[in-house]
Short mmCIF file of C-alpha atoms in Angstrom, two decimals:
data_model
loop_
_atom_site.label_atom_id
_atom_site.label_comp_id
_atom_site.label_asym_id
_atom_site.label_seq_id
_atom_site.Cartn_x
_atom_site.Cartn_y
_atom_site.Cartn_z
CA UNK A 399 -9.24 -10.73 18.55
CA UNK A 400 -6.31 -11.02 16.20
CA UNK A 401 -5.71 -14.74 16.26
CA UNK A 402 -5.54 -15.71 12.59
CA UNK A 403 -3.37 -13.04 11.05
CA UNK A 404 -0.03 -14.21 9.71
CA UNK A 405 2.93 -12.29 11.14
CA UNK A 406 4.65 -9.75 8.90
CA UNK A 407 6.92 -11.43 6.39
CA UNK A 408 4.80 -14.51 5.85
CA UNK A 409 2.90 -15.51 2.77
CA UNK A 410 0.73 -12.92 1.11
CA UNK A 411 -2.47 -14.99 1.29
CA UNK A 412 -2.62 -13.47 4.72
CA UNK A 413 -5.88 -14.39 6.41
CA UNK A 414 -6.05 -17.74 4.62
CA UNK A 415 -2.68 -19.16 5.62
CA UNK A 416 -2.55 -19.90 9.34
CA UNK A 417 0.73 -20.47 11.10
CA UNK A 418 1.85 -22.06 14.34
CA UNK A 419 3.05 -20.42 17.52
CA UNK A 420 6.69 -20.91 16.54
CA UNK A 421 6.35 -18.85 13.38
CA UNK A 422 6.20 -19.54 9.66
CA UNK A 423 6.84 -22.91 8.07
CA UNK A 424 9.58 -25.41 8.70
CA UNK A 425 13.01 -25.14 10.29
CA UNK A 426 15.47 -23.07 8.21
CA UNK A 427 17.66 -26.04 7.33
CA UNK A 428 14.86 -28.36 6.32
CA UNK A 429 15.12 -29.73 2.79
CA UNK A 430 13.30 -32.47 1.03
CA UNK A 431 15.54 -35.54 1.11
CA UNK A 432 15.34 -36.47 -2.55
CA UNK A 433 13.99 -33.93 -5.02
CA UNK A 434 13.86 -36.54 -7.77
CA UNK A 435 11.33 -38.57 -5.79
CA UNK A 436 8.86 -35.76 -5.21
CA UNK A 437 5.28 -36.44 -6.20
CA UNK A 438 4.52 -34.09 -9.09
CA UNK A 439 0.82 -34.14 -8.12
CA UNK A 440 1.62 -32.38 -4.85
CA UNK A 441 1.65 -28.60 -4.74
CA UNK A 442 4.68 -28.72 -2.41
CA UNK A 443 6.67 -30.61 -5.05
CA UNK A 444 6.79 -27.44 -7.12
CA UNK A 445 7.99 -25.15 -4.33
CA UNK A 446 11.72 -24.36 -4.68
CA UNK A 447 13.99 -25.57 -1.90
CA UNK A 448 15.93 -23.35 0.48
CA UNK A 449 19.10 -24.31 -1.38
CA UNK A 450 17.70 -23.16 -4.72
CA UNK A 451 16.45 -19.91 -3.23
CA UNK A 452 19.80 -19.24 -1.58
CA UNK A 453 21.60 -19.69 -4.91
CA UNK A 454 19.15 -17.34 -6.62
CA UNK A 455 19.57 -14.76 -3.88
CA UNK A 456 23.37 -14.81 -4.16
CA UNK A 457 23.18 -14.33 -7.93
CA UNK A 458 20.64 -11.54 -7.69
CA UNK A 459 22.63 -9.75 -4.97
CA UNK A 460 25.72 -9.75 -7.18
CA UNK A 461 23.75 -8.44 -10.14
CA UNK A 462 22.19 -5.65 -8.07
CA UNK A 463 25.52 -4.45 -6.70
CA UNK A 464 27.15 -4.62 -10.14
CA UNK A 465 24.30 -2.54 -11.53
CA UNK A 466 24.58 -0.01 -8.70
CA UNK A 467 28.29 0.35 -9.50
CA UNK A 468 27.39 1.46 -13.03
CA UNK A 469 25.83 4.53 -11.42
CA UNK A 470 28.83 5.21 -9.20
CA UNK A 471 27.57 3.56 -6.00
CA UNK A 472 29.62 0.95 -4.16
CA UNK A 473 27.01 -1.03 -2.27
CA UNK A 474 26.62 -4.31 -0.43
CA UNK A 475 22.91 -4.80 -0.97
CA UNK A 476 21.39 -8.23 -0.43
CA UNK A 477 18.50 -9.30 -2.62
CA UNK A 478 15.17 -10.06 -0.92
CA UNK A 479 15.15 -13.35 1.00
CA UNK A 480 12.05 -15.25 -0.11
CA UNK A 481 12.80 -18.39 1.90
CA UNK A 482 10.37 -17.47 4.73
CA UNK A 483 7.59 -17.02 2.17
CA UNK A 484 8.16 -20.44 0.66
CA UNK A 485 8.57 -22.13 4.03
CA UNK A 486 5.14 -20.79 4.89
CA UNK A 487 3.78 -22.26 1.65
CA UNK A 488 5.24 -25.62 2.68
CA UNK A 489 3.76 -25.44 6.17
CA UNK A 490 0.55 -27.06 7.29
CA UNK A 491 -2.52 -25.24 8.55
CA UNK A 492 -2.19 -25.05 12.31
CA UNK A 493 -3.78 -23.30 15.24
CA UNK A 494 -4.08 -19.55 14.64
CA UNK A 495 -1.50 -18.15 17.04
CA UNK A 496 1.74 -16.35 16.23
CA UNK A 497 4.50 -15.06 18.51
CA UNK A 498 3.34 -11.48 18.10
CA UNK A 499 -0.22 -12.35 19.02
CA UNK A 500 0.88 -14.60 21.88
CA UNK A 501 2.80 -11.64 23.30
CA UNK A 502 -0.39 -9.62 23.26
CA UNK A 503 -2.08 -12.30 25.32
CA UNK A 504 0.68 -12.37 27.92
CA UNK A 505 3.15 -14.96 26.59
CA UNK A 506 6.78 -13.95 27.02
CA UNK A 507 9.24 -16.11 25.05
CA UNK A 508 12.32 -14.50 26.59
CA UNK A 509 15.01 -12.13 25.37
CA UNK A 510 15.44 -13.86 21.99
CA UNK A 511 11.80 -13.32 21.15
CA UNK A 512 11.64 -9.64 22.03
CA UNK A 513 12.07 -6.81 19.56
CA UNK A 514 12.82 -3.30 20.73
CA UNK A 515 11.46 -0.29 18.88
CA UNK A 516 14.01 1.41 16.65
CA UNK A 517 14.04 4.40 18.99
CA UNK A 518 15.38 2.16 21.78
CA UNK A 519 18.14 0.53 19.74
CA UNK A 520 21.56 2.19 20.13
CA UNK A 521 22.48 4.17 17.05
CA UNK A 522 18.96 4.03 15.62
CA UNK A 523 17.15 7.30 15.05
CA UNK A 524 13.47 7.65 15.86
CA UNK A 525 12.64 8.58 12.29
CA UNK A 526 14.16 8.17 8.83
CA UNK A 527 16.86 10.62 7.84
CA UNK A 528 17.27 10.04 4.13
CA UNK A 529 20.03 12.07 2.50
CA UNK A 530 20.05 13.20 -1.10
CA UNK A 531 22.60 10.49 -1.89
CA UNK A 532 20.41 7.83 -0.30
CA UNK A 533 17.45 9.02 -2.34
CA UNK A 534 19.51 8.64 -5.49
CA UNK A 535 20.51 5.13 -4.45
CA UNK A 536 16.85 4.22 -3.92
CA UNK A 537 16.02 5.63 -7.34
CA UNK A 538 18.70 3.47 -8.95
CA UNK A 539 17.74 0.39 -6.95
CA UNK A 540 13.96 0.52 -7.39
CA UNK A 541 13.53 2.68 -10.46
CA UNK A 542 12.44 6.30 -10.88
CA UNK A 543 8.78 5.37 -10.37
CA UNK A 544 9.55 4.35 -6.76
CA UNK A 545 11.44 7.51 -5.85
CA UNK A 546 10.10 10.58 -4.12
CA UNK A 547 11.46 12.70 -6.95
CA UNK A 548 9.96 10.36 -9.53
CA UNK A 549 10.70 12.54 -12.56
CA UNK A 550 14.42 12.03 -12.07
CA UNK A 551 15.53 9.39 -14.59
CA UNK A 552 19.28 10.10 -14.75
CA UNK A 553 21.76 9.49 -11.96
CA UNK A 554 25.39 10.48 -12.48
CA UNK A 555 24.59 10.89 -16.17
CA UNK A 556 23.21 7.38 -16.62
CA UNK A 557 19.52 6.71 -17.39
CA UNK A 558 17.72 4.67 -14.73
CA UNK A 559 15.36 2.15 -16.35
CA UNK A 560 11.90 1.32 -15.07
CA UNK A 561 12.22 -0.92 -12.03
CA UNK A 562 15.85 0.03 -11.51
CA UNK A 563 18.61 -2.44 -10.71
CA UNK A 564 16.17 -4.75 -8.94
CA UNK A 565 14.04 -5.24 -12.05
CA UNK A 566 17.14 -5.53 -14.22
CA UNK A 567 18.50 -8.33 -12.02
CA UNK A 568 15.20 -10.19 -12.20
CA UNK A 569 15.20 -10.01 -16.00
CA UNK A 570 18.75 -11.34 -16.15
CA UNK A 571 17.98 -14.29 -13.89
CA UNK A 572 14.85 -15.26 -15.84
CA UNK A 573 16.45 -14.97 -19.27
CA UNK A 574 15.60 -18.18 -21.15
CA UNK A 575 12.71 -19.08 -18.83
CA UNK A 576 9.21 -19.78 -20.18
CA UNK A 577 6.66 -16.97 -20.32
CA UNK A 578 4.98 -17.86 -17.03
CA UNK A 579 3.06 -14.59 -16.85
CA UNK A 580 1.12 -15.58 -19.96
CA UNK A 581 -0.49 -18.41 -17.97
CA UNK A 582 -0.86 -16.62 -14.62
CA UNK A 583 -2.10 -13.15 -15.57
CA UNK A 584 1.33 -11.54 -15.52
CA UNK A 585 2.54 -13.03 -12.24
CA UNK A 586 6.13 -14.07 -11.67
CA UNK A 587 7.05 -17.47 -10.20
CA UNK A 588 6.65 -16.55 -6.54
CA UNK A 589 3.43 -14.61 -6.95
CA UNK A 590 2.07 -17.42 -9.12
CA UNK A 591 2.53 -19.85 -6.22
CA UNK A 592 0.89 -17.44 -3.79
CA UNK A 593 -1.99 -16.90 -6.21
CA UNK A 594 -2.45 -20.67 -6.63
CA UNK A 595 -2.51 -21.19 -2.88
CA UNK A 596 -5.10 -18.44 -2.55
CA UNK A 597 -7.33 -20.05 -5.20
CA UNK A 598 -7.01 -23.41 -3.42
CA UNK A 599 -7.87 -21.88 -0.05
CA UNK A 600 -10.91 -20.12 -1.45
CA UNK A 601 -12.17 -23.40 -2.90
CA UNK A 602 -11.65 -25.65 0.09
CA UNK A 603 -13.22 -23.08 2.41
CA UNK A 604 -16.45 -23.49 0.40
CA UNK A 605 -16.38 -27.27 0.68
CA UNK A 606 -19.37 -28.71 2.61
CA UNK A 607 -17.01 -30.58 4.92
CA UNK A 608 -15.19 -27.38 5.83
CA UNK A 609 -18.45 -25.48 6.29
CA UNK A 610 -19.70 -28.30 8.53
CA UNK A 611 -16.58 -28.00 10.65
CA UNK A 612 -17.17 -24.24 10.95
CA UNK A 613 -20.74 -24.93 12.11
CA UNK A 614 -19.41 -27.29 14.78
CA UNK A 615 -16.96 -24.59 15.86
CA UNK A 616 -19.78 -22.03 16.12
CA UNK A 617 -21.85 -24.35 18.30
CA UNK A 618 -18.84 -25.01 20.50
CA UNK A 619 -18.07 -21.32 20.89
CA UNK A 620 -21.71 -20.59 21.70
CA UNK A 621 -21.52 -23.08 24.58
CA UNK A 622 -18.73 -20.92 26.01
CA UNK A 623 -21.04 -17.91 25.74
CA UNK A 624 -19.61 -16.40 22.57
CA UNK A 625 -22.09 -16.76 19.67
CA UNK A 626 -19.84 -15.64 16.82
CA UNK A 627 -20.90 -16.71 13.33
CA UNK A 628 -17.45 -16.91 11.74
CA UNK A 629 -13.74 -16.93 12.53
CA UNK A 630 -13.52 -13.42 11.12
CA UNK A 631 -16.32 -12.13 13.36
CA UNK A 632 -14.52 -13.36 16.46
CA UNK A 633 -11.23 -11.94 15.26
CA UNK A 634 -12.50 -8.52 14.23
CA UNK A 635 -14.90 -7.76 17.09
CA UNK A 636 -15.01 -3.96 17.38
CA UNK A 637 -14.60 -4.26 21.15
CA UNK A 638 -11.10 -5.62 20.96
CA UNK A 639 -8.26 -3.41 22.06
CA UNK A 640 -6.22 -2.27 19.09
CA UNK A 641 -3.21 -1.64 21.30
CA UNK A 642 -0.44 -3.92 22.53
CA UNK A 643 -2.45 -5.77 25.22
CA UNK A 644 -5.71 -7.69 25.14
CA UNK A 645 -8.68 -7.19 27.45
CA UNK A 646 -9.74 -10.03 29.73
CA UNK A 647 -12.81 -10.64 27.57
CA UNK A 648 -10.69 -10.83 24.44
CA UNK A 649 -8.41 -13.36 26.14
CA UNK A 650 -11.41 -15.50 27.10
CA UNK A 651 -12.70 -15.47 23.52
CA UNK A 652 -9.24 -16.29 22.17
CA UNK A 653 -8.88 -19.25 24.54
CA UNK A 654 -12.37 -20.54 23.69
CA UNK A 655 -11.65 -20.13 19.99
CA UNK A 656 -8.51 -22.28 20.15
CA UNK A 657 -10.18 -24.89 22.38
CA UNK A 658 -13.09 -25.19 19.97
CA UNK A 659 -10.81 -25.48 16.94
CA UNK A 660 -9.05 -28.34 18.69
CA UNK A 661 -12.36 -29.98 19.60
CA UNK A 662 -13.67 -29.89 16.01
CA UNK A 663 -10.37 -31.01 14.46
CA UNK A 664 -9.84 -27.75 12.61
CA UNK A 665 -6.21 -28.27 11.58
CA UNK A 666 -6.69 -31.87 10.47
CA UNK A 667 -9.79 -31.06 8.41
CA UNK A 668 -8.25 -27.96 6.82
CA UNK A 669 -5.03 -29.75 5.87
CA UNK A 670 -6.86 -32.72 4.39
CA UNK A 671 -9.13 -30.52 2.30
CA UNK A 672 -6.36 -28.21 1.19
CA UNK A 673 -4.22 -31.15 0.04
CA UNK A 674 -7.15 -32.56 -1.92
CA UNK A 675 -7.84 -29.28 -3.71
CA UNK A 676 -4.15 -28.66 -4.35
CA UNK A 677 -3.85 -31.99 -6.15
CA UNK A 678 -6.89 -31.18 -8.23
CA UNK A 679 -5.42 -27.81 -9.20
CA UNK A 680 -2.06 -29.38 -10.11
CA UNK A 681 -3.73 -32.08 -12.23
CA UNK A 682 -5.88 -29.52 -14.04
CA UNK A 683 -3.02 -27.09 -14.73
CA UNK A 684 0.07 -29.12 -15.67
CA UNK A 685 1.43 -26.43 -18.00
CA UNK A 686 1.47 -23.82 -15.25
CA UNK A 687 3.47 -26.06 -12.93
CA UNK A 688 5.80 -27.15 -15.69
CA UNK A 689 6.49 -23.47 -16.42
CA UNK A 690 7.09 -22.79 -12.71
CA UNK A 691 9.52 -25.72 -12.42
CA UNK A 692 11.42 -24.69 -15.54
CA UNK A 693 11.53 -21.05 -14.42
CA UNK A 694 13.28 -21.96 -11.19
CA UNK A 695 15.66 -24.31 -12.96
CA UNK A 696 16.65 -21.48 -15.30
CA UNK A 697 16.97 -18.99 -12.43
CA UNK A 698 19.27 -21.33 -10.50
CA UNK A 699 21.41 -21.98 -13.59
CA UNK A 700 21.68 -18.27 -14.40
CA UNK A 701 22.46 -17.43 -10.77
CA UNK A 702 25.27 -19.98 -10.63
CA UNK A 703 26.75 -18.48 -13.80
CA UNK A 704 26.61 -15.01 -12.28
CA UNK A 705 28.16 -16.11 -8.98
CA UNK A 706 30.95 -18.02 -10.73
CA UNK A 707 31.74 -15.23 -13.18
CA UNK A 708 34.52 -12.74 -12.55
CA UNK A 709 33.98 -9.25 -11.22
#
């Protein structure tokens, strides 16, 4: 019963970050009203805003395409959009249902919520057809280590560095930033935040209050006739259909699961505990969060310089 898996594209702390039916995090345009008034003890205060991330993305996109041009490729590549990841980090713990899972249980959100397979989209082939030129572009973009022909380190006579244009753009944007990886076991700013959230989740899920809530949930589910001993056991029952539709039994378990989480106050308890442990982590690791804040300030400044430069 896949009811607590975050949809593809959400935060990497997959089974520990639970999202609402309407997807990951807040509305796209949501911004904190006054960044200067944010409480530095709150984990969310150190998450970059959509505006900051958009500036960084524009700068990185320009750097990537400029780098690709050095190898003779005129491209219009856009850098990865990390805003959905950070929106998910800002979101609260909610009931464990996503649009994809709701579709499996019979919910139909309408045309806007449907996604056709690539084979059914006009102009889309059923399988990848990567040309030699495209392979070279991928080598330049991601580095020789990511290419099929990984021994190839020169393209159009120019050496392709490790990590390619993508890694080169990241280094340019973080030039002048503190050595964050020294404090977070080599992680960059985004992966540091994901790692911190994972540590917080692991701690609060061992808290006696959380474990008591899980016990209440188990008793509730047993009253419905489903004596599962954990959320994971209910989710990963070997009987559940791995295909696109759920069996009637799986639907009954899913409905009972959500009803019982509501009855025991799952979301309220999880959010309260997570906030408490986040504040503890922030208070105990001020240097990490200072480095994260300064890293994003530097990245925004460098991105603005890139965007405003000629070329």
